[in-house]
Coordinates of C-alpha atoms in Angstrom, one line a residue:
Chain F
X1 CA 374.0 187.5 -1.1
X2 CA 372.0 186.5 1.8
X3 CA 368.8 184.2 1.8
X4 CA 365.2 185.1 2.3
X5 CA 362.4 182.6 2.1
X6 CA 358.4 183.5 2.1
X7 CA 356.3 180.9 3.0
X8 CA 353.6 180.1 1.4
X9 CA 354.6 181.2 -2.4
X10 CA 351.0 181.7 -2.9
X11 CA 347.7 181.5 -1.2
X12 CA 344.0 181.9 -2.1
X13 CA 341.7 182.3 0.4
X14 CA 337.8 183.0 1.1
X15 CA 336.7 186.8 1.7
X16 CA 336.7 187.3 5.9
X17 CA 339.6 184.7 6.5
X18 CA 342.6 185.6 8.0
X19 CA 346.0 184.6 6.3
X20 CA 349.3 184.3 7.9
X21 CA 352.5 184.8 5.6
X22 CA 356.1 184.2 7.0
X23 CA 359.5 185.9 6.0
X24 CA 362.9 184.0 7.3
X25 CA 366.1 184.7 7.1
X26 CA 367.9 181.9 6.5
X27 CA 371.8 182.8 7.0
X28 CA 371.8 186.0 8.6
X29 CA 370.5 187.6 11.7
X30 CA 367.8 190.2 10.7
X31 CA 367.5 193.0 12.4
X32 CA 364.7 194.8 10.7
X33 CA 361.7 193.8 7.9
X34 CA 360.2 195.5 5.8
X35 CA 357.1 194.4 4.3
X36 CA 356.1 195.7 0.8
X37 CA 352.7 195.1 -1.2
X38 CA 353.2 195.5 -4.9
X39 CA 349.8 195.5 -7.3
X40 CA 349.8 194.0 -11.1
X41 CA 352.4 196.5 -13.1
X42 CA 353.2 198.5 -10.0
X43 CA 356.0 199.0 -8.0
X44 CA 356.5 198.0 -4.7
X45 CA 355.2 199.9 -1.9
X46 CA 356.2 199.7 1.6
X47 CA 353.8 198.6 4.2
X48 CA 355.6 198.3 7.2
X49 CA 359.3 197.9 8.9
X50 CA 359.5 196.0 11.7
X51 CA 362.4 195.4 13.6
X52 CA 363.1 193.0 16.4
X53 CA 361.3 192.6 19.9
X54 CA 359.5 195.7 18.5
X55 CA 356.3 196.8 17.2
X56 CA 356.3 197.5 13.8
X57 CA 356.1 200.8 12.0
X58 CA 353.6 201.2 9.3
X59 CA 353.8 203.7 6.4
X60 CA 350.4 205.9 6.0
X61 CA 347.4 204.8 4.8
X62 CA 348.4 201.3 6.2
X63 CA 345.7 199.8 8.7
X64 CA 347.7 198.4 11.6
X65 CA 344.7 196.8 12.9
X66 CA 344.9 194.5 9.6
X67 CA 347.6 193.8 8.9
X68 CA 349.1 192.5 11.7
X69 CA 352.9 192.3 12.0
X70 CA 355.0 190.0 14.6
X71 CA 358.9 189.6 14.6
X72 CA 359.6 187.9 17.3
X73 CA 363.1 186.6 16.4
X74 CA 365.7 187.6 14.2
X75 CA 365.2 185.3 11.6
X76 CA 361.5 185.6 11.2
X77 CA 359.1 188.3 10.7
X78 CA 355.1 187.5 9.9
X79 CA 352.6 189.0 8.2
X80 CA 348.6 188.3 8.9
X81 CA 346.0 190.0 7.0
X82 CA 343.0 189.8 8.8
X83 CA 339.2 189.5 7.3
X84 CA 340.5 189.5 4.2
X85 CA 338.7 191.4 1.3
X86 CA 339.1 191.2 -2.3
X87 CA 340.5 193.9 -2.6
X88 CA 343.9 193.0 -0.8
X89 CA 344.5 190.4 -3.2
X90 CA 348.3 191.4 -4.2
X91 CA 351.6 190.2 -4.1
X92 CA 353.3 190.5 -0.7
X93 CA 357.1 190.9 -0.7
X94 CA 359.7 190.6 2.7
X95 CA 362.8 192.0 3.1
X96 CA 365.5 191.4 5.4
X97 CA 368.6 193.2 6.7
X98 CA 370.6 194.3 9.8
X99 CA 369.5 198.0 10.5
X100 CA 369.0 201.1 8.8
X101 CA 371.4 202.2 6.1
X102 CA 372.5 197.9 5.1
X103 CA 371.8 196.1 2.6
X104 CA 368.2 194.6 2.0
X105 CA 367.7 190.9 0.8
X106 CA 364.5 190.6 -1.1
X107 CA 362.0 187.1 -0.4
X108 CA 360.6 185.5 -3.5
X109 CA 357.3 187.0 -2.6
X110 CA 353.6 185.4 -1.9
X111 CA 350.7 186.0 -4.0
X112 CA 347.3 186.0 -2.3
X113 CA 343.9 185.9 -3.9
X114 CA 341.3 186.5 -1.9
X115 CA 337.7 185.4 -3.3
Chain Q
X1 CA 358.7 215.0 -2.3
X2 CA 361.2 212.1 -3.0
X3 CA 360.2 210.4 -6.6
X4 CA 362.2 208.3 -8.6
X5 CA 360.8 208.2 -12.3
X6 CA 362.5 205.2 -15.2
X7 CA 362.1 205.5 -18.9
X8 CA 360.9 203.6 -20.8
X9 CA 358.4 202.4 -19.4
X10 CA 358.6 199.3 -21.6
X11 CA 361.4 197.8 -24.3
X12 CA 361.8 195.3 -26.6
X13 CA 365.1 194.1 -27.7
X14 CA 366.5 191.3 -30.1
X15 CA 368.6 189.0 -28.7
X16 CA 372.1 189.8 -28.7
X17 CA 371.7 193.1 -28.6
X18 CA 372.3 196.4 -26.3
X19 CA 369.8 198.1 -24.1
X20 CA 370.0 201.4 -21.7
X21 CA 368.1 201.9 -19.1
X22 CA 367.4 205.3 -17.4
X23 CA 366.7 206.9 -14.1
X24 CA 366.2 210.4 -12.8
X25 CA 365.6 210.4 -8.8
X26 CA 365.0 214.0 -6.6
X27 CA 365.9 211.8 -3.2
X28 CA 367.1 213.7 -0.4
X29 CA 369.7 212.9 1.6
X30 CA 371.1 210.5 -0.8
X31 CA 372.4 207.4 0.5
X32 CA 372.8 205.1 -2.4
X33 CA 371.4 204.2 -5.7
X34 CA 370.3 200.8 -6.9
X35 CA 369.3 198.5 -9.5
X36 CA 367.0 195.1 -9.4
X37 CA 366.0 192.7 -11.5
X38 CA 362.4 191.2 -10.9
X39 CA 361.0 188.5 -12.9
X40 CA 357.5 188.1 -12.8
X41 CA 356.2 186.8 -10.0
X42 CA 359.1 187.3 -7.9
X43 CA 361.1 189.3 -5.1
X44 CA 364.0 191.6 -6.7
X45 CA 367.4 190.3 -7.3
X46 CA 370.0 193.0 -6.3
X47 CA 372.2 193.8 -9.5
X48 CA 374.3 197.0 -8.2
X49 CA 374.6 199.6 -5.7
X50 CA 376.6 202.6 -6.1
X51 CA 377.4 205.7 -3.3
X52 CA 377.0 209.2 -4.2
X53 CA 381.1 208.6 -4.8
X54 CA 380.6 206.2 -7.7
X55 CA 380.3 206.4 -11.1
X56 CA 380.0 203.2 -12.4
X57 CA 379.8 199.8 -11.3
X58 CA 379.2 196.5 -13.5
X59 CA 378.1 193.2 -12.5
X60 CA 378.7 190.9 -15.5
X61 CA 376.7 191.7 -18.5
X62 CA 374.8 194.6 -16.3
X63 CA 376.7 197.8 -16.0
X64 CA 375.0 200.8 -14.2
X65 CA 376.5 204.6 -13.9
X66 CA 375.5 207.4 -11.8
X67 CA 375.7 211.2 -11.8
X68 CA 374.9 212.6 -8.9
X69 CA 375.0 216.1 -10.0
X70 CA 371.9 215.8 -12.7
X71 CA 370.5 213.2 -9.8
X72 CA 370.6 210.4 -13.4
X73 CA 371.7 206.9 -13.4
X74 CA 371.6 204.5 -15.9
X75 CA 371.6 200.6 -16.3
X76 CA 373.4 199.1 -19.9
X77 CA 372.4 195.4 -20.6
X78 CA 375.2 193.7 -23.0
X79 CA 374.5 191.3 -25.8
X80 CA 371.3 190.7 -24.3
X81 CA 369.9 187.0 -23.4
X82 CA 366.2 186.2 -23.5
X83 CA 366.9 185.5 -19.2
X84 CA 367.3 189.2 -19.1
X85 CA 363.4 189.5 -19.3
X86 CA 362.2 190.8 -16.8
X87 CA 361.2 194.5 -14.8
X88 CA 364.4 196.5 -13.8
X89 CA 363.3 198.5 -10.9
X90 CA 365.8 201.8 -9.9
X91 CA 365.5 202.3 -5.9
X92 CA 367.3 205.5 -4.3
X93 CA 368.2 204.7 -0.8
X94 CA 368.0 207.5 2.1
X95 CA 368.7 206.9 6.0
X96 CA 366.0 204.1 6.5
X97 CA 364.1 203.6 3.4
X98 CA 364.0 203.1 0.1
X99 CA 362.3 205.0 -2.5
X100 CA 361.5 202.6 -5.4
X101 CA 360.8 203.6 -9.5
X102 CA 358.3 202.2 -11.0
X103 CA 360.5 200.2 -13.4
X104 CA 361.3 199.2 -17.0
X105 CA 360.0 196.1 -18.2
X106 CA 362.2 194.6 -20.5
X107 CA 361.1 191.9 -23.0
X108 CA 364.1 190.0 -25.4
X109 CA 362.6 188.3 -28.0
X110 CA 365.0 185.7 -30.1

């Protein structure tokens, strides 16, 4: 199957920061991303889609404003949560494929801990 | 409202042995049906993906089936390894999204 890398694998940061998290294909051309947020014995929920040269999509009940969502190329998509609260300490999985209806390649996923 | 619900919620299995999986979705329209593997800590490993016009597919030691009439599938682990730890997650695919179970988490102990 195709490649996804996350970059960074994990992060902790100070409460009010901004963190940036990247997701890149690395042998195929995406087309769309999705970005999921998946809490301790949960399953994954999805944030956002996002698909090239456009702005993103984001599910309800996800603040646009905060998380901030750029995929400027097909091979990478980013993720930025801004001010940064405890409470959106989670683990923060990308997914990559070529348009609605293909398959999705999963990243490894970043954890971020926000003191 | 599109749900996809797994039982059992958790398992433990000897090593060696056989575990079934099992998943009820009410997804509409149907695209296809899915299994992953996630270990801790990770993103999801594809393991199969079946159309409404499959019935079974296996991928080594990992053999899922699918009913689309009762809207069931299920996942069959063989002579289990302790590797096979880990959360299975179901996911029901319509047009643009998927629709994710909550999972099984599956511990093999020697």
């Amino acid at each position: 199957g195709a490649v996804v890398s996350q970059h960074p694998s994990w992060v902790i940061c100070k409460s009010g920061t901004s963190v940036k998290i990247e997701c890149r294909s690395l042998d195929f051309q995406a087309t769309t991303m999705f970005w999921y947020r998946q809490f301790p014995k949960q399953s994954l929920m999805l944030m956002a889609t996002s698909n090239e040269g456009s702005k993103a999509t984001y599910e309800q009940g996800v603040e646009k404003d905060k998380f901030l969502i750029n995929h400027a190329s097909l091979t990478l998509s980013t993720l930025t949560v801004t001010s940064a609260h405890p409470e959106d300490s989670s683990f923060y999985i990308c997914s990559a494929g070529q348009g609605a209806g293909h398959e999705q390649f999963f990243g490894p996923g970043t954890r971020l801990t926000v003191l | 409202k599109n749900q996809v619900e797994q039982s059992p919620q958790s398992l433990i299995i000897l090593e060696g042995k056989n575990c079934t999986l099992q998943c009820n979705y009410t997804v509409s329209p149907f695209s296809n049906l899915r299994w992953y593997k996630q270990d801790t800590g990770r993103g999801p490993v594809s393991l199969t993906i079946m159309t409404f016009s499959e019935n079974t597919k296996s991928n080594g030691r990992y053999t899922a089936t699918l009913d689309a009439d009762t809207k069931q599938s299920s996942l069959h682990i063989t002579a289990s390894q302790l590797s096979d730890s880990a959360s299975y997650i179901c996911v029901v695919s319509i047009t643009d999204k998927l629709i994710f179970g909550t999972g099984t988490r599956l511990q093999v102990f020697p």
